[in-house]
Amino acid sequence: MVHLVEKNLTTVRKQMALACQAVGRKNEEVKLLLATKTVPLEKLKIAMEAGEMLFGENKAQELRDKFPLMEQHNQVEWHFIGHLQTNKVKYVVKYVTLIHSVDRLKLGQALHNQLVKENKTMDILVQVNTSRETSKFGVSPELALELVEQLSQFETLNIKGLMTIGKLNATNNETRHCFQLLKQLQTQIRAKEIPRVEMDILSMGMSGDFTVAIEEGATIIRVGTKVFGQRYLPDEYYWNENKLQDD
Ligand SMILES: *Cc1c(COP(=O)(O)O)cnc(C)c1O
């Protein structure tokens, strides 16, 4: 029997292909990252057996719990997509190959300090708050270039592009505007030719808006609900937590 997760994956892949086709992009230009917060391991394994190898977590603790159980499959790759507190940095750099959510200098500094200790480098994206909703993290669009410049001083950090969460519960046009803004920022920052800064990755688009994001240039889409079903915890648990703390 085909599991629901497999069925959903087939649907998502088809929609990805259609969106690519609509704007003349190649399927290989867009990677599917499965957002796995709260998702039990059995479902992750089904996705993996169906060929999915890229997973994203929002919390250091969940990453630590799931990583060892998936590690046996050495093609599996983990990214960190959630708000990252500076005191959790050491757990995260251990497991992931790309951090999507670097949105402040202080976090860059904390990552750098840890990476120096471990004699490692890390690929990162700068998260931009394109919807200007206070409930979300990310540097404001006006300050994105400045933050990229500041982060580029840390020789342990490879800046690979930008990430955003599009406006939620919004019209297609409002969401599209967020994605267009991220694309514009990518173009502007790229034009500055900042040493060691690459701007090839655009991480944008989730269950409700990934086709729009692909049309606007996404190279990684992050999909959870549409593959795994509804989560039992509200997103505020991941997106607002500790917002008022110093970091
Ligand atoms: C949860 C989450 C997603 C996936 O959201 P869905 O709407 O379930 O597809 C994508 N990006 C981030 C940063 C998330 O926290």
Tab-separated table of C-alpha atoms and ligand atoms in Angstrom, residues 33-37 56-58 80-83 100-101 127 136 163-165 168 203-210 221-231 235 238-239, ligand 1:
chain	number	residue	atom	x	y	z
A	33	LEU	CA	13.770	20.370	1.524
A	34	LEU	CA	11.378	18.584	3.847
A	35	ALA	CA	10.612	20.611	6.969
A	36	THR	CA	10.392	17.999	9.696
A	37	LYS	CA	9.574	19.848	12.927
A	56	GLY	CA	15.343	20.760	7.695
A	57	GLU	CA	14.864	21.187	11.438
A	58	ASN	CA	13.883	24.225	13.510
A	80	PHE	CA	18.819	24.208	10.014
A	81	ILE	CA	15.854	26.451	9.168
A	82	GLY	CA	14.605	27.729	12.541
A	83	HIS	CA	15.415	30.633	14.785
A	100	HIS	CA	19.184	29.122	6.479
A	101	SER	CA	18.400	31.472	9.340
A	127	GLN	CA	17.247	35.330	6.487
A	136	LYS	CA	8.888	36.541	12.075
A	163	MET	CA	16.179	32.867	2.787
A	164	THR	CA	12.721	34.208	3.535
A	165	ILE	CA	9.319	33.179	4.825
A	168	LEU	CA	1.291	33.892	5.356
A	203	SER	CA	15.442	29.489	-0.029
A	204	MET	CA	11.784	30.446	-0.265
A	205	GLY	CA	8.363	28.844	-0.584
A	206	MET	CA	6.462	26.564	1.799
A	207	SER	CA	3.392	24.307	1.522
A	208	GLY	CA	1.008	27.099	0.614
A	209	ASP	CA	3.171	29.103	-1.721
A	210	PHE	CA	6.008	27.019	-3.186
A	221	ILE	CA	11.666	25.186	-1.261
A	222	ARG	CA	10.872	24.107	2.311
A	223	VAL	CA	7.778	21.946	2.589
A	224	GLY	CA	6.294	20.338	5.704
A	225	THR	CA	2.520	20.097	6.045
A	226	LYS	CA	1.841	19.276	2.443
A	227	VAL	CA	3.961	16.139	2.701
A	228	PHE	CA	3.579	15.103	6.335
A	229	GLY	CA	0.135	16.463	7.273
A	230	GLN	CA	-0.848	18.947	9.977
A	231	ARG	CA	1.532	19.509	12.872
A	235	ASP	CA	3.969	27.524	14.357
A	238	TYR	CA	8.787	27.772	16.547
A	239	TRP	CA	8.600	31.281	15.249
B	1	LIG	C1	7.681	24.827	9.261
B	1	LIG	C2	8.503	25.563	8.316
B	1	LIG	C3	8.378	25.358	6.926
B	1	LIG	C4	7.354	24.435	6.308
B	1	LIG	O1	6.064	24.912	6.513
B	1	LIG	P1	4.795	24.214	5.858
B	1	LIG	O2	3.801	25.295	5.722
B	1	LIG	O3	4.370	23.137	6.781
B	1	LIG	O4	5.212	23.664	4.542
B	1	LIG	C5	9.229	26.080	6.100
B	1	LIG	N1	10.154	26.939	6.583
B	1	LIG	C6	10.284	27.157	7.903
B	1	LIG	C7	11.313	28.127	8.376
B	1	LIG	C8	9.479	26.484	8.800
B	1	LIG	O5	9.622	26.719	10.108
